[in-house]
Short mmCIF file of C-alpha atoms in Angstrom, two decimals:
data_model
loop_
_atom_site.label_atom_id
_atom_site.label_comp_id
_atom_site.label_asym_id
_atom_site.label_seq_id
_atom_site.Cartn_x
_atom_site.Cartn_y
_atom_site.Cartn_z
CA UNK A 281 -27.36 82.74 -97.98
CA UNK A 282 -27.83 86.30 -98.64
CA UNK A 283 -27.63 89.05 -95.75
CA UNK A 284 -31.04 91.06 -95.47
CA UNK A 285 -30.21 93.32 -93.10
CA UNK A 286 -26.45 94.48 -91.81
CA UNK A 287 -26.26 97.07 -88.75
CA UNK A 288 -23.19 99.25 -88.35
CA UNK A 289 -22.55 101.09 -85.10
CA UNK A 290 -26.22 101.35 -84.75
CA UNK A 291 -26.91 103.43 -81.60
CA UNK A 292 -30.20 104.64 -79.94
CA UNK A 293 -30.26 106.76 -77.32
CA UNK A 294 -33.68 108.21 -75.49
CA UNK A 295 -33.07 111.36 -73.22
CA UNK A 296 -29.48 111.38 -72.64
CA UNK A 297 -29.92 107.33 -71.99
CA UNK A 298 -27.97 104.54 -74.45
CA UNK A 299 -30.54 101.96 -75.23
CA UNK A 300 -29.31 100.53 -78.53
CA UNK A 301 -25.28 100.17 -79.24
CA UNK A 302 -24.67 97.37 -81.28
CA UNK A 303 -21.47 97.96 -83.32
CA UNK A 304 -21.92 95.00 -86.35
CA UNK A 305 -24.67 92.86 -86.53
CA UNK A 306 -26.24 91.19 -89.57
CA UNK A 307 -29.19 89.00 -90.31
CA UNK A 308 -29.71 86.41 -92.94
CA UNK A 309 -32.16 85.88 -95.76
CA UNK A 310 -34.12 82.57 -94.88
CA UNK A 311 -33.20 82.16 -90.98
CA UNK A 312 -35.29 82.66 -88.22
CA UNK A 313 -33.22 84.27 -85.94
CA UNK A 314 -34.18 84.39 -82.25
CA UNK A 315 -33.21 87.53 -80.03
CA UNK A 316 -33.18 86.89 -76.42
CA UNK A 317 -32.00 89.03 -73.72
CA UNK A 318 -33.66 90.37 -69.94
CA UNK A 319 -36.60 92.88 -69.96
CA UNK A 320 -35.42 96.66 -70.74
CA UNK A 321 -32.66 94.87 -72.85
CA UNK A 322 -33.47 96.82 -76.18
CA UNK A 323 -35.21 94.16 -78.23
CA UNK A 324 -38.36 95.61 -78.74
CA UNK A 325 -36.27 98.88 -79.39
CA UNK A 326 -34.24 96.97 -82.09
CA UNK A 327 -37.62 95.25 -83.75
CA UNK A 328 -38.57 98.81 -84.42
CA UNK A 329 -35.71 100.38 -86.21
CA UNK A 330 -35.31 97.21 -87.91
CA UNK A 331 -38.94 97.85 -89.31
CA UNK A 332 -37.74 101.49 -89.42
CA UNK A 333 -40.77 103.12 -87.47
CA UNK A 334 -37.90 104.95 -85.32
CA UNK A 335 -34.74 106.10 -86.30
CA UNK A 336 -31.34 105.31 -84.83
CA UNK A 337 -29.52 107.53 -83.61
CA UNK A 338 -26.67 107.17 -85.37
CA UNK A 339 -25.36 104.14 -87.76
CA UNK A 340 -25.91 102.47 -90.26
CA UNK A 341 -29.10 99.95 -91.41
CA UNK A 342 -28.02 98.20 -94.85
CA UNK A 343 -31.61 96.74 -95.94
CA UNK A 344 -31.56 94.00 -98.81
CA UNK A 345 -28.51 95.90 -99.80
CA UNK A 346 -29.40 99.50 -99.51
CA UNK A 347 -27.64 101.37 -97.22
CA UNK A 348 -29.28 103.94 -94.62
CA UNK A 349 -27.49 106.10 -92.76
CA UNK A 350 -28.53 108.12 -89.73
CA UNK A 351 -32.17 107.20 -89.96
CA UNK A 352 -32.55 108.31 -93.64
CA UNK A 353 -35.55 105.77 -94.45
CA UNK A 354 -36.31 103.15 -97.30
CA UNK A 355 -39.12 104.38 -99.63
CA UNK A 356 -42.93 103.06 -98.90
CA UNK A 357 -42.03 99.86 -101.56
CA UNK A 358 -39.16 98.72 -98.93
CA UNK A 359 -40.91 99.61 -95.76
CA UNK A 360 -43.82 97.37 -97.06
CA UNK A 361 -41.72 94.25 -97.42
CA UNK A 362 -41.09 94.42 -93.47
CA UNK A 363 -43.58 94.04 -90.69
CA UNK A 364 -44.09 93.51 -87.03
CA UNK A 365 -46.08 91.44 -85.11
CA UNK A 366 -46.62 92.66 -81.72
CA UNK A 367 -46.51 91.20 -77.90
CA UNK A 368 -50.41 92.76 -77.42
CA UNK A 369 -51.96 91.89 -80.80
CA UNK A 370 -53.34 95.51 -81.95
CA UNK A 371 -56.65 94.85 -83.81
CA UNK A 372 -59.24 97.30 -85.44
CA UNK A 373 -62.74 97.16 -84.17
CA UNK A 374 -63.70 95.14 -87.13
CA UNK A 375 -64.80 91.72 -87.90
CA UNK A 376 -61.99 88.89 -88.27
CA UNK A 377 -61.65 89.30 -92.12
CA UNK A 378 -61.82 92.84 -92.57
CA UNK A 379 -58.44 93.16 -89.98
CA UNK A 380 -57.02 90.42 -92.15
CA UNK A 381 -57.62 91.92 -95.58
CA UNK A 382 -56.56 95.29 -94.43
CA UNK A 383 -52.84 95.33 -94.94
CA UNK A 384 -54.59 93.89 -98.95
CA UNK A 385 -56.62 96.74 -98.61
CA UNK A 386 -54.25 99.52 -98.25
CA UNK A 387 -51.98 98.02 -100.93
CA UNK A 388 -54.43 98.44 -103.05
CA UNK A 389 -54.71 94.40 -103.89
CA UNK A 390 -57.92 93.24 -104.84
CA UNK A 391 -59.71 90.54 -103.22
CA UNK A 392 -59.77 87.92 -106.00
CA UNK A 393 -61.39 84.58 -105.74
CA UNK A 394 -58.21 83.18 -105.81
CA UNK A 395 -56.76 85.26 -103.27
CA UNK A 396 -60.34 85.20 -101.30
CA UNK A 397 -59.63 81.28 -101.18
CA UNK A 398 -55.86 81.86 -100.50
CA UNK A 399 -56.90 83.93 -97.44
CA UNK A 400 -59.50 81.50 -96.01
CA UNK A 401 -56.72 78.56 -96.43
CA UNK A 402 -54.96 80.93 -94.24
CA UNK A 403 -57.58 81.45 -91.54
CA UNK A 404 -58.28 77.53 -91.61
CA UNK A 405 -54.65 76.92 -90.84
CA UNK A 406 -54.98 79.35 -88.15
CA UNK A 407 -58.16 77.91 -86.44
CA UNK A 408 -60.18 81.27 -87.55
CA UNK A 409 -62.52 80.58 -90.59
CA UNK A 410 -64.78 79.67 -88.06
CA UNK A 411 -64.67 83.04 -86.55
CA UNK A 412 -63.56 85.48 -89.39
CA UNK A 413 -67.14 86.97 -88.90
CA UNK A 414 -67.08 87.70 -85.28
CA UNK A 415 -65.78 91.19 -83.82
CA UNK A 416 -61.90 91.01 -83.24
CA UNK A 417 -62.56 93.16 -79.93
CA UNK A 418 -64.49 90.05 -78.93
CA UNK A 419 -61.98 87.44 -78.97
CA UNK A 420 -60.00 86.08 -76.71
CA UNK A 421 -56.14 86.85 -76.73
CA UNK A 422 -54.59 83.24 -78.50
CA UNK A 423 -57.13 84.20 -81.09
CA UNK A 424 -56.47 88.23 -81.50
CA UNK A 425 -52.83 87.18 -81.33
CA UNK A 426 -53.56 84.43 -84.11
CA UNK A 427 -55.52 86.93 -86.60
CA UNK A 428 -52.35 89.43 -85.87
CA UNK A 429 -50.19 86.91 -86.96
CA UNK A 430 -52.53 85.91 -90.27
CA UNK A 431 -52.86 89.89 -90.53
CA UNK A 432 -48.95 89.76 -90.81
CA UNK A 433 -48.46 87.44 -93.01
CA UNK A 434 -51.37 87.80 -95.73
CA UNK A 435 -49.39 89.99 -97.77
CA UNK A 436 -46.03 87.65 -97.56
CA UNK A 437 -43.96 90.34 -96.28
CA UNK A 438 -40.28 89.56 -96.48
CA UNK A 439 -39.22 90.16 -92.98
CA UNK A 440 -41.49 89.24 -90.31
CA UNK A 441 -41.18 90.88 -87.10
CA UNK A 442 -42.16 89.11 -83.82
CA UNK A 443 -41.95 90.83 -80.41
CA UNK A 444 -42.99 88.73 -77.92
CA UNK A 445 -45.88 86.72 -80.32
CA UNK A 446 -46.71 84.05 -77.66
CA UNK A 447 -46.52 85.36 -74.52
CA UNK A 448 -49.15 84.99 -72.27
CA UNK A 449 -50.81 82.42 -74.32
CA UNK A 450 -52.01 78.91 -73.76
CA UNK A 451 -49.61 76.22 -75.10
CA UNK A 452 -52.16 75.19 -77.72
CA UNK A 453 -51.85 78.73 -78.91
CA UNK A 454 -48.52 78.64 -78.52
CA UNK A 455 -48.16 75.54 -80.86
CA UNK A 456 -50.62 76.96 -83.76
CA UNK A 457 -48.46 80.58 -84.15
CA UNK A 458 -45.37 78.14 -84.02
CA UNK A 459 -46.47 75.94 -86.60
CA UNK A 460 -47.03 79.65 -88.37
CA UNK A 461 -43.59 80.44 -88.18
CA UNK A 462 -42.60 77.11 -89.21
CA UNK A 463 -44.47 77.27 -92.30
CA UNK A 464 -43.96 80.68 -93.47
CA UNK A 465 -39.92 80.31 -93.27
CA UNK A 466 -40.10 78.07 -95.99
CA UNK A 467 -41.27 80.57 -98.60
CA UNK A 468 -38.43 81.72 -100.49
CA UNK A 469 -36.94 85.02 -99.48
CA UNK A 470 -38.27 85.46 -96.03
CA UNK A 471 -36.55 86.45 -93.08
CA UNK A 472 -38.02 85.65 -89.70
CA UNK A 473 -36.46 87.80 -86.22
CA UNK A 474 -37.91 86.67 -83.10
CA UNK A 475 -37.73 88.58 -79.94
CA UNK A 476 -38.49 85.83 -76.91
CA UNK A 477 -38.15 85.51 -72.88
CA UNK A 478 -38.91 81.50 -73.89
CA UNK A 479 -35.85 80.07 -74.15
CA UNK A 480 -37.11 76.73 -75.05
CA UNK A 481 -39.02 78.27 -77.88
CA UNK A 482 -36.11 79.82 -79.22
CA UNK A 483 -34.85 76.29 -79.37
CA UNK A 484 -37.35 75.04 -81.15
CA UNK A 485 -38.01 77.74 -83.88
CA UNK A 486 -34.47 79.73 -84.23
CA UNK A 487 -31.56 78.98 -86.42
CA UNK A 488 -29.36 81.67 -84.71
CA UNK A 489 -30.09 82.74 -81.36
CA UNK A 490 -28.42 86.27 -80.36
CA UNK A 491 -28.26 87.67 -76.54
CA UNK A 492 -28.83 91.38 -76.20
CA UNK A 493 -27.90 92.84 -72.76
CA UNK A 494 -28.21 96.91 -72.31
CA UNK A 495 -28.39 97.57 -75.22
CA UNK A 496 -25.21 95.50 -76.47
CA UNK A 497 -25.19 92.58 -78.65
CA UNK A 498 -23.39 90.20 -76.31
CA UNK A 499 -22.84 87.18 -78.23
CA UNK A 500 -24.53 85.49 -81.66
CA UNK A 501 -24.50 81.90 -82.56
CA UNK A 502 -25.93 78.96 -84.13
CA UNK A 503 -28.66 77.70 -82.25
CA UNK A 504 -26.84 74.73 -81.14
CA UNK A 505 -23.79 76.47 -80.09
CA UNK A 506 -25.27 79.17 -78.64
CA UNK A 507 -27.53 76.78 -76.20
CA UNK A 508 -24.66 74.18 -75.82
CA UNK A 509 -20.97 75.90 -76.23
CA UNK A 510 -21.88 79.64 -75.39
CA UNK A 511 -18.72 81.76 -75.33
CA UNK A 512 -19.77 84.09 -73.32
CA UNK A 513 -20.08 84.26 -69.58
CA UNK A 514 -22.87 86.15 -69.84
CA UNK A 515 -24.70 84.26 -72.16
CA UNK A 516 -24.07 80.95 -69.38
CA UNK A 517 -25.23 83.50 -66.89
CA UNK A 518 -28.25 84.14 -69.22
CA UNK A 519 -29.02 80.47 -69.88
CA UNK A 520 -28.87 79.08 -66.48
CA UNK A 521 -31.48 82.10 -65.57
CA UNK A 522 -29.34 84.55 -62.82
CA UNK A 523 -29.74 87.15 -65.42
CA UNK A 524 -32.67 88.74 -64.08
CA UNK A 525 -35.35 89.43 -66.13
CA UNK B 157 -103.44 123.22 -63.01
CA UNK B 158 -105.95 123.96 -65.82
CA UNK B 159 -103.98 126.30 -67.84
CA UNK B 160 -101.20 123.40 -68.21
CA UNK B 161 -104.39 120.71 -69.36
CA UNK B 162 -105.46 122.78 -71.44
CA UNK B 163 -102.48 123.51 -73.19
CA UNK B 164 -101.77 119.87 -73.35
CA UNK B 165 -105.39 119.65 -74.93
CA UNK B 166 -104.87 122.56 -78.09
CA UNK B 167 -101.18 121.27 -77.91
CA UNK B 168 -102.39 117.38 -79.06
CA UNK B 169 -105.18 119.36 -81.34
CA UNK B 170 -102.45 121.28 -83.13
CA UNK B 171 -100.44 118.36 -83.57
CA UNK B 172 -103.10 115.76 -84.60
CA UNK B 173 -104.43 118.89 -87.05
CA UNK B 174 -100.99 119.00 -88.79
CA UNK B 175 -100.73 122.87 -87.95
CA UNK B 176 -99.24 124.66 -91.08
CA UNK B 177 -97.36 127.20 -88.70
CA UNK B 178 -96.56 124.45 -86.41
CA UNK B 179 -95.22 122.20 -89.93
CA UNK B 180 -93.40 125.36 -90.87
CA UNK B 181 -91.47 126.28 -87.60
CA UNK B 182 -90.04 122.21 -87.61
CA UNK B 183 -88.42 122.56 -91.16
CA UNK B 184 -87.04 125.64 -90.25
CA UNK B 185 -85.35 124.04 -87.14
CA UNK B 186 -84.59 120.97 -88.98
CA UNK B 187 -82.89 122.86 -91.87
CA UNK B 188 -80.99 125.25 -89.89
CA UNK B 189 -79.38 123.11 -87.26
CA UNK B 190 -79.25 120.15 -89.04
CA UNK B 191 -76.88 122.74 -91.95
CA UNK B 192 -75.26 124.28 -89.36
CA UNK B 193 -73.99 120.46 -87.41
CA UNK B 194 -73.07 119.79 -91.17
CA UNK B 195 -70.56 122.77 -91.17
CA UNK B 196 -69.48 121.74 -87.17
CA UNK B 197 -68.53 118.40 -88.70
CA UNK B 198 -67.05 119.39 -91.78
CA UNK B 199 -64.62 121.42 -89.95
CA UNK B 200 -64.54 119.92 -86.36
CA UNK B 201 -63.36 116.20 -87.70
CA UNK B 202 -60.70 117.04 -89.39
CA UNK B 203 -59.81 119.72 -86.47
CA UNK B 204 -60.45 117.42 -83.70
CA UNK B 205 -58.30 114.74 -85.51
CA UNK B 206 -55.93 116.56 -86.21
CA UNK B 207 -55.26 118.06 -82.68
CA UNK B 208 -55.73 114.48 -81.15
CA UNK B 209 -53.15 113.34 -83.43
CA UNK B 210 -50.74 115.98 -83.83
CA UNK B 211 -47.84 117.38 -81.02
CA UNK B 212 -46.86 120.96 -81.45
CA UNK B 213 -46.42 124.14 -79.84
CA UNK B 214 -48.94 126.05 -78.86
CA UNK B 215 -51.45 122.67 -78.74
CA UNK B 216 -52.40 123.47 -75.18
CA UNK B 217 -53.58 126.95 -75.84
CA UNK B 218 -55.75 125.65 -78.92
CA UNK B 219 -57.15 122.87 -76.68
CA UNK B 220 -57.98 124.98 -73.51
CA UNK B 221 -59.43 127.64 -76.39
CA UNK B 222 -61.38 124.20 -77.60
CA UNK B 223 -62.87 123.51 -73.91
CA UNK B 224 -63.50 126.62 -73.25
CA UNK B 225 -65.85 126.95 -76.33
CA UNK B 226 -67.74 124.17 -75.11
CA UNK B 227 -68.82 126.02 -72.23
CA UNK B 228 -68.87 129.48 -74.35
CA UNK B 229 -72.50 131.06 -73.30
CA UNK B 230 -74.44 130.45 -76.56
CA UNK B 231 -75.70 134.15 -76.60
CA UNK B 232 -72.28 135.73 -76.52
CA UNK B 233 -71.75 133.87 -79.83
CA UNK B 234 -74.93 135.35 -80.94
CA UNK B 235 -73.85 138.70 -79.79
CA UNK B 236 -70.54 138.39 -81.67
CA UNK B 237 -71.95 137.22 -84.86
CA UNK B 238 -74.45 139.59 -84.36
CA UNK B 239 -71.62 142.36 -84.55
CA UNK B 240 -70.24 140.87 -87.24
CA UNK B 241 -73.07 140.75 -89.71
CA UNK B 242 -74.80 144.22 -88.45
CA UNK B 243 -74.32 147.15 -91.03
CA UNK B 244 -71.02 148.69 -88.71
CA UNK B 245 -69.30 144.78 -88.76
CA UNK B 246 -66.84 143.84 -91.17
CA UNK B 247 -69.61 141.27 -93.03
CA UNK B 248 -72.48 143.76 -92.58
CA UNK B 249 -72.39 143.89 -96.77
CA UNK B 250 -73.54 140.35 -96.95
CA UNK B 251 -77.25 141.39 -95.29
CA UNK B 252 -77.11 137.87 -93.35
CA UNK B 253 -78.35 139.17 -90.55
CA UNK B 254 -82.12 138.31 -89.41
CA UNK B 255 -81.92 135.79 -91.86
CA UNK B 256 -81.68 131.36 -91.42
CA UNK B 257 -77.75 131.89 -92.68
CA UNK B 258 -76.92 134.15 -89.63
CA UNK B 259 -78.44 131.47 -87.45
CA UNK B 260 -76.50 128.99 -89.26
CA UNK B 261 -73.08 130.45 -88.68
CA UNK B 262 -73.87 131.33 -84.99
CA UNK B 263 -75.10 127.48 -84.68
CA UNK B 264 -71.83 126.75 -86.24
CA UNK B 265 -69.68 128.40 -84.09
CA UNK B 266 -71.67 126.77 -80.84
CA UNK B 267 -71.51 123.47 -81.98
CA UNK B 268 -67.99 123.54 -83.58
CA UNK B 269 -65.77 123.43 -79.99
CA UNK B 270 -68.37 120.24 -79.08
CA UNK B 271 -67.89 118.33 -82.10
CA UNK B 272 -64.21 119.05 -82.45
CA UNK B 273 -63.66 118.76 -78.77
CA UNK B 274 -65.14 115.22 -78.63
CA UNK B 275 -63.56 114.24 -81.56
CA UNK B 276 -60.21 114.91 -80.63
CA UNK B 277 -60.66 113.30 -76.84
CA UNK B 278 -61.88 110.16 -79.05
CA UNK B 279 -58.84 110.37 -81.31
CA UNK B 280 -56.53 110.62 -78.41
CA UNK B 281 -58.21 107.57 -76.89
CA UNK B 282 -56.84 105.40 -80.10
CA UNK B 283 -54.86 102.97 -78.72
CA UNK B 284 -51.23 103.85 -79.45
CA UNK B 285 -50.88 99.90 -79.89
CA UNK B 286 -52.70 100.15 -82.79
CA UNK B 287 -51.04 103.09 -84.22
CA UNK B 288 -47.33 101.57 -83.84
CA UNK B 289 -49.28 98.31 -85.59
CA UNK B 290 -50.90 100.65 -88.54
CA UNK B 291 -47.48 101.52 -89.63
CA UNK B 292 -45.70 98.65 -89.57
CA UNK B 293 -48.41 97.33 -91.53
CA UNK B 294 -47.12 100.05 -94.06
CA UNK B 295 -50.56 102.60 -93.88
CA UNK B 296 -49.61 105.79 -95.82
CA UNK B 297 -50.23 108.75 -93.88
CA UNK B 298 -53.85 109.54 -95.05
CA UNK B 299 -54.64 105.90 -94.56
CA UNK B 300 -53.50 106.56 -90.92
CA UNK B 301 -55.63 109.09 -90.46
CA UNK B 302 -58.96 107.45 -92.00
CA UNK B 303 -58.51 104.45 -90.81
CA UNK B 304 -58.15 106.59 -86.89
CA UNK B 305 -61.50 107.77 -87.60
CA UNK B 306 -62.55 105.00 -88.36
CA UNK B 307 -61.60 103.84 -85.00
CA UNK B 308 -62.72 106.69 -83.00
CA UNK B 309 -66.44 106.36 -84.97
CA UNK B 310 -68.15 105.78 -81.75
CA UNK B 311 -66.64 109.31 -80.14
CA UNK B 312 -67.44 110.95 -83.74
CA UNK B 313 -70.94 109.76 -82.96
CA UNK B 314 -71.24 111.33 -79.36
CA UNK B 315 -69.79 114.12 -81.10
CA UNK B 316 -72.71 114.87 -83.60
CA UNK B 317 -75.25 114.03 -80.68
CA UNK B 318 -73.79 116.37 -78.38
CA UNK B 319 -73.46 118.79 -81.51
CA UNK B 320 -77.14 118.29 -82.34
CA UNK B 321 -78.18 118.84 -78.62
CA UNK B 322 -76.77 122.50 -78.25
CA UNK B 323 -77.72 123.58 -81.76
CA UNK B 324 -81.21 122.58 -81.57
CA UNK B 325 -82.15 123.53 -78.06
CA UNK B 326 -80.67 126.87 -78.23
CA UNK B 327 -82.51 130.14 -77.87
CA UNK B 328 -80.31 133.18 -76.61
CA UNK B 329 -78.12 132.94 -80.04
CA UNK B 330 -81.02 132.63 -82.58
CA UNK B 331 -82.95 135.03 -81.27
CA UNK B 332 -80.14 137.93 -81.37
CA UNK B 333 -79.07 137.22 -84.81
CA UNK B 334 -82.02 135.43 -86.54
CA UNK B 335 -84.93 137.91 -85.25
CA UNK B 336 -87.64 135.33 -84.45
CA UNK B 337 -89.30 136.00 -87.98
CA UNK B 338 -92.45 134.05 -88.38
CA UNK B 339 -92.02 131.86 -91.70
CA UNK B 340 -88.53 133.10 -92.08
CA UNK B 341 -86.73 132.50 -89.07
CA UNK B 342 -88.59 131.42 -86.61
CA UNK B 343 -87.65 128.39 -85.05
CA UNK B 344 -88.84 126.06 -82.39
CA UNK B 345 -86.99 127.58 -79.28
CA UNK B 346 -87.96 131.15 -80.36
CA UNK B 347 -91.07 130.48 -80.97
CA UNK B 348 -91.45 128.61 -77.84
CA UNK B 349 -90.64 131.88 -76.28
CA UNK B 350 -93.00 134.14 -77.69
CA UNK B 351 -95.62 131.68 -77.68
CA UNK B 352 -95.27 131.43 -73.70
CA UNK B 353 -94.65 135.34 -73.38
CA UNK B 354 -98.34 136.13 -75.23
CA UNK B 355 -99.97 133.58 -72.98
CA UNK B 356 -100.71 131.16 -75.95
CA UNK B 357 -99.72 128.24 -74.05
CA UNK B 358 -100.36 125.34 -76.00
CA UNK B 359 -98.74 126.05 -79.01
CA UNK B 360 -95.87 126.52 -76.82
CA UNK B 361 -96.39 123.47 -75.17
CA UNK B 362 -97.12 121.59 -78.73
CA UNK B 363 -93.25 123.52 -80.05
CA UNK B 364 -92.07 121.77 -76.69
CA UNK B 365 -93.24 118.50 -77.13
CA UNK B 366 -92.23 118.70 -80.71
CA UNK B 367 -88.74 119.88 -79.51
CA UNK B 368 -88.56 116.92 -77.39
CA UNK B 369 -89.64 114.42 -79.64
CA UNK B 370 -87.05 115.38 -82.33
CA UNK B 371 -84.05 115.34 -79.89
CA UNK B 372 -85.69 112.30 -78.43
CA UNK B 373 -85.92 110.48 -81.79
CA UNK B 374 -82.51 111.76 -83.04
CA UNK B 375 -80.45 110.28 -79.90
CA UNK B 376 -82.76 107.22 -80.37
CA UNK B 377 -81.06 106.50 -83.33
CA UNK B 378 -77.64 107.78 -82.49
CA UNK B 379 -77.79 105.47 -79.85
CA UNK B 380 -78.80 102.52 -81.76
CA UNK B 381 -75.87 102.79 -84.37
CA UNK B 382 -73.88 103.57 -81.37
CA UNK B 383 -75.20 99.66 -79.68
CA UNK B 384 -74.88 98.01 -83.80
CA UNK B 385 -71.07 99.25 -82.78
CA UNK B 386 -70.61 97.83 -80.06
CA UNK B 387 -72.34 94.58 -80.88
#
């Protein structure tokens, strides 16, 4: 399995305060990799510079082999192959298809028939074809959060990004943008890093669960071991929920 | 009591009779503020956007300027344009003044801090969500910025109407710097005035009604692209 990303003494700090110090962490090409960790942990801080739209502070990001050191970025080619799907889906005040299409759109990929039918397989799948006319202020939040997720992964991005996808959502929700996940790992190359509070989620989706905890990298595992055999007190501590978060 | 029904009377006359002055005075208006709110938009998007966007020194200064422009007495700005384009100002050379392009640059300049002003309060009311979203999408910069626009359209739109509003219901500005110049520069406010000042009230009363109509008809639409929005 090749490595798509490997952090080295990444640190992030925000006036005067440490969020971020992980000192070696790496993540692999074809895993979905499930980061867990208590509220104000540094997860959604960590989903960003891995997407680089902030800098660390200091370190090192190594992305599909390039190194970048001190927040020097990857050129607009790289950054494309990486994107994030986040907690409150963000949609334009457009219909359903047009917030699809647009990461197409400003690639400058045209709307074939064969992509056209491609796309609509894609909104069937999600439970939107029905609704890829409507308004996407006007929907309800499992279906924003559904046409964030198709938005995301239209353009088969290589790393996909989710912060938080199904929180607050209805299990049936839940189920679609985890059948999502499920399906999209399977395409060669992709990387999938998950930022949950749902520990049972985590179970079912990741291959690697990792434990972030101010801002430190506390312990990394197989899913199995990590949920079973942690190592780490704090990771027990974590697991049988008198972390607080 | 009678003076006002009788206006109303030669008022409806003049309209239903298609009045050549009357005809005349409209496409003046029309032509001058509807230039002039092309000129506030041309600059005042790209301003407003860019100070609803942007973080830098000094921003403050440029937005209380901003605000305070949108109260700025109209007249003053006719009085300063006025100095501008007389024989001692620095543009005097151009001979723009008593003519439709001094009213147009005076217009300008009152509808400018409205349209940018709006602009950048709708800009600034993007969701920061959606920006964070818009580049990890991978939008290039200018892409950013269109497709922020594009998402502030509705404020851009209160921004022309409120434009529109001062331009074409202004008097004290027009009337320093444009002369009130029948078939030249005349336009409905002005000629309101003098209409009303020589006792001739119906055609004022007709200008008024026409005034109305126009801003009346105008927001009508405004507002119905503004509801096709929403919808």
């Amino acid at each position: 399995m090749s490595i798509t990303y490997k952090l080295e003494n990444i640190s992030k700090i925000y006036d005067g305060k440490q969020i971020l110090n992980i000192k070696e962490l790496e993540f692999k090409t074809g895993e979905i990799f499930g980061l867990v960790g208590p509220s104000g942990a540094g997860k959604s801080t960590l989903l960003r510079l891995l997407n680089f739209l902030e800098k660390p502070s200091s370190g090192r990001i190594k992305y599909n082999g390039n190194g970048y050191l001190d927040g020097t970025l990857p050129d607009l080619d790289q950054r494309r192959s990486i994107t994030t799907v986040l907690q409150r889906s963000a949609l334009l005040h457009q219909s359903v298809w047009k917030n699809v299409i647009f990461p197409l759109e400003i690639r400058d990929i045209k709307i074939t028939k064969a992509k056209s039918s491609e796309i609509e397989e894609l909104l069937q799948y999600l439970g939107l074809y029905e609704i890829k006319d409507q308004r996407a202020d006007k929907l309800s939040g499992g279906e924003a959060q559904r046409v964030a997720m198709a938005r995301a992964v239209v353009f088969e991005p290589d790393v996909l990004l989710l912060d938080e996808p199904t929180s607050n959502l209805d299990p049936s929700n839940i189920s679609i943008i985890e059948k999502m996940i499920q399906r999209y790992i399977k395409k060669a190359g992709k990387t999938i890093i998950m930022v949950t509070h749902n520990i049972m989620q985590a179970k079912r989706l990741a291959d690697r669960v990792g434990l972030i905890y101010e801002g430190e990298m506390i312990e990394v595992a197989e899913k199995n071991k990590f949920f079973n055999n942690p190592e780490r007190n704090l990771t027990e501590k974590f697991l049988d929920g008198e972390l607080i978060y | 009591m009678d003076t006002l029904i009788e206006g109303f009377q030669e008022a409806l006359k003049l309209l239903i009779s298609l009045d050549r002055e009357v005809l005349q005075i409209i496409a003046v208006s029309l032509r001058v503020s509807g230039t002039a709110l092309v000129f506030s938009v041309l600059i005042g998007l790209p301003l407003g956007t860019f100070l609803g966007l942007a973080n830098f020194p000094g921003k403050k200064i440029i937005t209380a300027f901003l605000y305070t422009g949108m109260g700025f007495p109209p007249v003053v700005v006719g009085l300063f344009v006025f100095i501008i384009f007389s024989n001692a100002g620095p543009l005097g050379d151009l001979n723009w003044l008593f003519t439709t392009r001094a009213i147009v640059v005076a217009q300008t300049v009152i509808a400018l801090p409205l349209v940018a002003g709006f602009i950048m309060t709708a800009v600034m009311g993007v969701d920061k969500n959606l920006l964070l979203q818009l580049r990890s999408l991978g939008v290039t910069r200018v892409q950013m910025i269109w497709t922020i626009i594009k998402e502030a359209r509705l404020g851009a739109l209160i921004a022309i109407i409120a434009g529109f509003g001062a331009v074409i219901s202004e008097v004290g500005a027009v009337m320093l710097v444009g002369g009130n110049i029948q078939g030249k520069t005349r336009v409905l406010t002005t000629a309101i005035m003098l209409e009303t000042r020589q006792g001739r009230f119906g055609l004022a009363i007709a200008l008024g009604l026409i005034l109305l109509v126009i801003t009346f008809i105008i927001n009508i639409f405004m507002l119905n692209l503004q509801e096709k929005e929403r919808s």
